[in-house]
Amino acid sequence: MASREEAKTVVRRLHALSGSAEIVRKAAARELAKRDPLDTNELLHEVIFLARAGWTPATCVLSAFVAALGLEAASIPYADSLRRMAEVQSLQSVADLFATAPARKELDEGAAAKADAKAFTQSLGHLKQQARLTRDPDVLSRMATVSNPLVVRNALINPRLTEDLVVRMAARRPARPEPLVEIWKSPRWFSRHAVRRALVFNPYLPPEVGVKIVPLLNASDLEELAADTSVHPSLREQASRLLAGGGSVGER
């Protein structure tokens, strides 16, 4: 079983890595992949504990671990059985990371496509290129209203995109789940506290993504989330359990 000291060693190693958030995420996935399911869950539990206790390296690395569970699952053996094993181990903080359910609200796919077609007459290829390359902030703001995830993905790599606009994209309601998930997948933007907060409080975000964001929130965010009836119940319950466990992840 992964001990707290072993978890600290792993956290220190990942925290010392240089490079992008994607590099750290893939390194976190390798750490999880080389263990059996029981050890993997114990390691996750200890990292969550250390982050909630306010240890800075753990607060920085936890996001890489939770992102790896969603984006690198194919490289983690037994990923599908981790929730069941966490429940057997009574590691609720880990089991919570694998909750799946429909979003609390969902914009009809046909209605979203119709709205896109009404607002934008250009071809999809043109919209993708424009989203990625435009220098005009007004055009970029319009691109942020598109429901097509391919357009959103290109907008997210535009160097002129601002955090304020990404927060607006993350908080947009009504919304399709796909563009919200694209924001979560973005290494450049997911590290921003305001972006995480906008995503997790959006009732159109799929809970399977939301539960991977909740442990990254600070105590005041958790308190607000636990009381917010507009979000999925699984997120409120997860926030309440983390609060009951004590500790706080600092704002970043």
Tab-separated table of C-alpha atoms in Angstrom:
chain	number	residue	atom	x	y	z
A	1	MET	CA	0.000	0.000	0.000
A	2	ALA	CA	1.172	3.516	-0.795
A	3	SER	CA	2.236	5.261	2.393
A	4	ARG	CA	2.070	8.988	3.024
A	5	GLU	CA	5.844	9.233	2.797
A	6	GLU	CA	5.825	7.408	-0.531
A	7	ALA	CA	3.116	9.786	-1.751
A	8	LYS	CA	5.262	12.741	-0.705
A	9	THR	CA	8.189	11.309	-2.659
A	10	VAL	CA	6.048	10.933	-5.784
A	11	VAL	CA	4.616	14.440	-5.376
A	12	ARG	CA	8.060	15.988	-4.952
A	13	ARG	CA	9.293	14.202	-8.082
A	14	LEU	CA	6.397	15.429	-10.214
A	15	HIS	CA	6.497	18.925	-8.721
A	16	ALA	CA	10.148	19.205	-9.706
A	17	LEU	CA	9.454	18.397	-13.348
A	18	SER	CA	10.016	21.172	-15.837
A	19	GLY	CA	7.802	21.519	-18.855
A	20	SER	CA	4.139	21.865	-19.666
A	21	ALA	CA	1.106	20.736	-17.694
A	22	GLU	CA	0.695	17.971	-20.278
A	23	ILE	CA	4.143	16.594	-19.440
A	24	VAL	CA	3.320	16.504	-15.720
A	25	ARG	CA	-0.075	14.917	-16.437
A	26	LYS	CA	1.519	12.126	-18.467
A	27	ALA	CA	4.098	11.594	-15.727
A	28	ALA	CA	1.262	11.328	-13.194
A	29	ALA	CA	-0.424	8.755	-15.432
A	30	ARG	CA	2.770	6.697	-15.492
A	31	GLU	CA	2.936	6.779	-11.696
A	32	LEU	CA	-0.629	5.446	-11.506
A	33	ALA	CA	-0.099	2.884	-14.273
A	34	LYS	CA	2.844	1.149	-12.635
A	35	ARG	CA	0.833	0.264	-9.499
A	36	ASP	CA	-1.902	-2.247	-8.879
A	37	PRO	CA	-5.422	-0.808	-8.367
A	38	LEU	CA	-5.211	-0.882	-4.566
A	39	ASP	CA	-1.913	1.016	-4.503
A	40	THR	CA	-3.151	3.443	-7.149
A	41	ASN	CA	-6.162	4.322	-5.017
A	42	GLU	CA	-4.046	4.667	-1.887
A	43	LEU	CA	-1.683	7.016	-3.706
A	44	LEU	CA	-4.583	9.154	-4.946
A	45	HIS	CA	-6.066	9.233	-1.460
A	46	GLU	CA	-2.786	10.412	0.072
A	47	VAL	CA	-2.241	13.092	-2.588
A	48	ILE	CA	-5.768	14.415	-2.017
A	49	PHE	CA	-5.152	14.432	1.746
A	50	LEU	CA	-1.852	16.280	1.362
A	51	ALA	CA	-3.423	18.838	-0.973
A	52	ARG	CA	-6.390	19.432	1.326
A	53	ALA	CA	-3.918	19.870	4.187
A	54	GLY	CA	-2.400	22.746	2.235
A	55	TRP	CA	0.963	21.256	1.244
A	56	THR	CA	1.913	23.355	-1.800
A	57	PRO	CA	3.607	20.643	-3.928
A	58	ALA	CA	0.530	18.437	-3.552
A	59	THR	CA	-1.878	21.249	-4.425
A	60	CYS	CA	0.103	21.785	-7.624
A	61	VAL	CA	0.379	18.103	-8.569
A	62	LEU	CA	-3.170	17.000	-7.681
A	63	SER	CA	-4.544	18.592	-10.850
A	64	ALA	CA	-2.175	16.429	-12.915
A	65	PHE	CA	-3.422	13.265	-11.220
A	66	VAL	CA	-7.126	14.020	-11.614
A	67	ALA	CA	-6.635	15.127	-15.222
A	68	ALA	CA	-4.723	11.906	-15.922
A	69	LEU	CA	-7.694	9.853	-14.739
A	70	GLY	CA	-9.808	11.417	-17.464
A	71	LEU	CA	-7.380	12.168	-20.286
A	72	GLU	CA	-4.861	9.333	-19.885
A	73	ALA	CA	-7.214	6.553	-18.751
A	74	ALA	CA	-6.282	4.387	-21.738
A	75	SER	CA	-2.704	4.164	-20.440
A	76	ILE	CA	-3.712	3.241	-16.868
A	77	PRO	CA	-4.358	-0.503	-16.385
A	78	TYR	CA	-7.532	-1.371	-14.484
A	79	ALA	CA	-8.762	2.244	-14.786
A	80	ASP	CA	-12.313	0.957	-15.119
A	81	SER	CA	-12.091	-0.913	-11.817
A	82	LEU	CA	-10.585	1.852	-9.694
A	83	ARG	CA	-13.937	3.176	-8.464
A	84	ARG	CA	-15.167	-0.259	-7.423
A	85	MET	CA	-11.911	-0.972	-5.617
A	86	ALA	CA	-11.956	2.460	-3.929
A	87	GLU	CA	-15.417	1.699	-2.567
A	88	VAL	CA	-14.170	-1.645	-1.238
A	89	GLN	CA	-11.245	0.185	0.380
A	90	SER	CA	-13.605	2.800	1.877
A	91	LEU	CA	-11.679	5.551	0.086
A	92	GLN	CA	-14.639	7.791	-0.698
A	93	SER	CA	-12.499	10.736	-1.790
A	94	VAL	CA	-11.093	8.525	-4.550
A	95	ALA	CA	-14.383	6.825	-5.452
A	96	ASP	CA	-15.899	10.281	-5.943
A	97	LEU	CA	-13.454	10.949	-8.786
A	98	PHE	CA	-15.155	8.322	-10.943
A	99	ALA	CA	-18.801	9.330	-10.588
A	100	THR	CA	-20.743	9.268	-13.855
A	101	ALA	CA	-24.179	10.688	-14.570
A	102	PRO	CA	-25.938	12.905	-17.107
A	103	ALA	CA	-25.354	16.629	-16.684
A	104	ARG	CA	-27.952	18.422	-14.594
A	105	LYS	CA	-28.953	20.361	-17.712
A	106	GLU	CA	-28.242	19.815	-21.399
A	107	LEU	CA	-28.735	21.907	-24.523
A	108	ASP	CA	-30.238	19.884	-27.368
A	109	GLU	CA	-27.603	19.078	-29.982
A	110	GLY	CA	-29.878	20.045	-32.862
A	111	ALA	CA	-30.800	23.354	-31.260
A	112	ALA	CA	-27.108	24.128	-30.680
A	113	ALA	CA	-26.218	23.322	-34.295
A	114	LYS	CA	-29.098	25.470	-35.545
A	115	ALA	CA	-27.930	28.396	-33.394
A	116	ASP	CA	-24.392	28.026	-34.760
A	117	ALA	CA	-25.652	27.952	-38.355
A	118	LYS	CA	-27.755	31.064	-37.767
A	119	ALA	CA	-24.884	33.023	-36.225
A	120	PHE	CA	-22.108	31.848	-38.563
A	121	THR	CA	-22.457	31.335	-42.324
A	122	GLN	CA	-18.818	30.319	-42.941
A	123	SER	CA	-17.698	26.728	-43.409
A	124	LEU	CA	-16.434	24.743	-40.413
A	125	GLY	CA	-12.898	24.845	-41.829
A	126	HIS	CA	-12.997	28.616	-42.090
A	127	LEU	CA	-14.382	28.983	-38.559
A	128	LYS	CA	-11.648	26.745	-37.133
A	129	GLN	CA	-8.918	28.744	-38.879
A	130	GLN	CA	-10.448	32.055	-37.856
A	131	ALA	CA	-10.794	30.945	-34.240
A	132	ARG	CA	-7.125	29.950	-34.138
A	133	LEU	CA	-5.648	32.938	-35.974
A	134	THR	CA	-7.854	36.009	-35.613
A	135	ARG	CA	-6.308	39.099	-34.075
A	136	ASP	CA	-9.664	40.829	-33.677
A	137	PRO	CA	-10.966	40.584	-30.077
A	138	ASP	CA	-14.549	41.095	-31.252
A	139	VAL	CA	-14.303	38.177	-33.669
A	140	LEU	CA	-12.702	36.049	-30.974
A	141	SER	CA	-15.546	36.910	-28.611
A	142	ARG	CA	-18.013	35.700	-31.239
A	143	MET	CA	-16.036	32.490	-31.707
A	144	ALA	CA	-16.442	31.857	-27.986
A	145	THR	CA	-20.195	31.444	-28.465
A	146	VAL	CA	-19.863	28.532	-30.903
A	147	SER	CA	-21.037	25.126	-29.694
A	148	ASN	CA	-18.853	23.140	-32.105
A	149	PRO	CA	-15.987	21.717	-29.999
A	150	LEU	CA	-13.530	21.840	-32.918
A	151	VAL	CA	-13.972	25.602	-33.203
A	152	VAL	CA	-13.644	26.001	-29.429
A	153	ARG	CA	-10.496	23.856	-29.406
A	154	ASN	CA	-8.893	26.187	-31.956
A	155	ALA	CA	-10.020	29.313	-30.096
A	156	LEU	CA	-8.381	27.997	-26.927
A	157	ILE	CA	-4.953	28.001	-28.588
A	158	ASN	CA	-5.303	31.522	-29.981
A	159	PRO	CA	-2.540	33.534	-28.243
A	160	ARG	CA	-4.850	36.545	-27.979
A	161	LEU	CA	-7.495	34.717	-25.978
A	162	THR	CA	-7.880	36.154	-22.479
A	163	GLU	CA	-8.744	34.508	-19.184
A	164	ASP	CA	-11.862	36.660	-18.861
A	165	LEU	CA	-13.175	35.343	-22.161
A	166	VAL	CA	-12.386	31.736	-21.269
A	167	VAL	CA	-14.260	32.183	-17.983
A	168	ARG	CA	-17.238	33.458	-19.974
A	169	MET	CA	-16.997	30.412	-22.245
A	170	ALA	CA	-16.815	28.089	-19.234
A	171	ALA	CA	-19.790	29.737	-17.556
A	172	ARG	CA	-21.960	29.966	-20.681
A	173	ARG	CA	-25.547	28.790	-20.257
A	174	PRO	CA	-27.196	27.049	-21.973
A	175	ALA	CA	-24.276	25.072	-23.372
A	176	ARG	CA	-23.393	21.804	-24.978
A	177	PRO	CA	-21.066	19.604	-22.893
A	178	GLU	CA	-18.449	19.199	-25.633
A	179	PRO	CA	-17.063	22.781	-25.620
A	180	LEU	CA	-16.964	22.757	-21.820
A	181	VAL	CA	-14.956	19.529	-21.904
A	182	GLU	CA	-12.565	21.137	-24.405
A	183	ILE	CA	-11.827	23.857	-21.856
A	184	TRP	CA	-11.170	21.206	-19.203
A	185	LYS	CA	-8.753	19.445	-21.580
A	186	SER	CA	-6.798	22.634	-22.274
A	187	PRO	CA	-3.477	22.578	-20.358
A	188	ARG	CA	-3.169	26.307	-20.926
A	189	TRP	CA	-6.467	27.240	-19.304
A	190	PHE	CA	-7.486	24.470	-16.914
A	191	SER	CA	-4.784	25.524	-14.440
A	192	ARG	CA	-6.595	28.846	-13.851
A	193	HIS	CA	-8.673	28.909	-10.676
A	194	ALA	CA	-11.345	31.178	-12.200
A	195	VAL	CA	-11.763	28.815	-15.158
A	196	ARG	CA	-12.091	25.745	-12.933
A	197	ARG	CA	-14.636	27.538	-10.817
A	198	ALA	CA	-16.710	28.618	-13.818
A	199	LEU	CA	-16.729	25.072	-15.160
A	200	VAL	CA	-17.668	23.277	-11.954
A	201	PHE	CA	-20.534	25.656	-11.181
A	202	ASN	CA	-21.978	25.229	-14.685
A	203	PRO	CA	-24.918	22.764	-14.544
A	204	TYR	CA	-24.269	21.877	-18.202
A	205	LEU	CA	-20.849	20.361	-17.366
A	206	PRO	CA	-20.863	16.528	-17.301
A	207	PRO	CA	-20.454	15.359	-13.675
A	208	GLU	CA	-17.706	12.917	-14.671
A	209	VAL	CA	-15.586	16.009	-15.406
A	210	GLY	CA	-16.919	18.056	-12.508
A	211	VAL	CA	-15.912	15.478	-9.895
A	212	LYS	CA	-12.304	15.758	-11.080
A	213	ILE	CA	-12.374	19.525	-10.532
A	214	VAL	CA	-14.014	19.617	-7.086
A	215	PRO	CA	-10.887	18.471	-5.124
A	216	LEU	CA	-8.956	21.353	-6.670
A	217	LEU	CA	-11.228	24.027	-5.195
A	218	ASN	CA	-10.537	26.041	-2.067
A	219	ALA	CA	-12.695	25.872	1.055
A	220	SER	CA	-14.874	28.871	0.234
A	221	ASP	CA	-15.621	27.442	-3.223
A	222	LEU	CA	-16.476	24.077	-1.677
A	223	GLU	CA	-18.857	25.690	0.783
A	224	GLU	CA	-20.605	27.535	-2.025
A	225	LEU	CA	-20.731	24.420	-4.205
A	226	ALA	CA	-22.145	22.281	-1.402
A	227	ALA	CA	-25.052	24.720	-1.076
A	228	ASP	CA	-25.692	25.253	-4.797
A	229	THR	CA	-28.820	23.358	-5.838
A	230	SER	CA	-28.278	24.144	-9.527
A	231	VAL	CA	-25.303	21.767	-9.834
A	232	HIS	CA	-25.443	17.985	-9.910
A	233	PRO	CA	-26.031	16.371	-6.474
A	234	SER	CA	-22.853	14.286	-6.813
A	235	LEU	CA	-20.779	17.486	-6.866
A	236	ARG	CA	-22.550	18.924	-3.833
A	237	GLU	CA	-22.060	15.684	-1.896
A	238	GLN	CA	-18.401	15.488	-2.896
A	239	ALA	CA	-17.821	19.080	-1.796
A	240	SER	CA	-19.491	18.371	1.556
A	241	ARG	CA	-17.325	15.303	2.149
A	242	LEU	CA	-14.124	17.196	1.352
A	243	LEU	CA	-15.133	19.979	3.727
A	244	ALA	CA	-15.860	17.463	6.443
A	245	GLY	CA	-12.388	16.021	5.930
A	246	GLY	CA	-10.805	19.376	6.744
A	247	GLY	CA	-7.982	21.222	5.052
A	248	SER	CA	-8.072	23.667	2.199
A	249	VAL	CA	-6.510	23.889	-1.217
A	250	GLY	CA	-5.205	27.403	-1.622
A	251	GLU	CA	-6.211	29.588	-4.533
A	252	ARG	CA	-3.818	29.502	-7.440
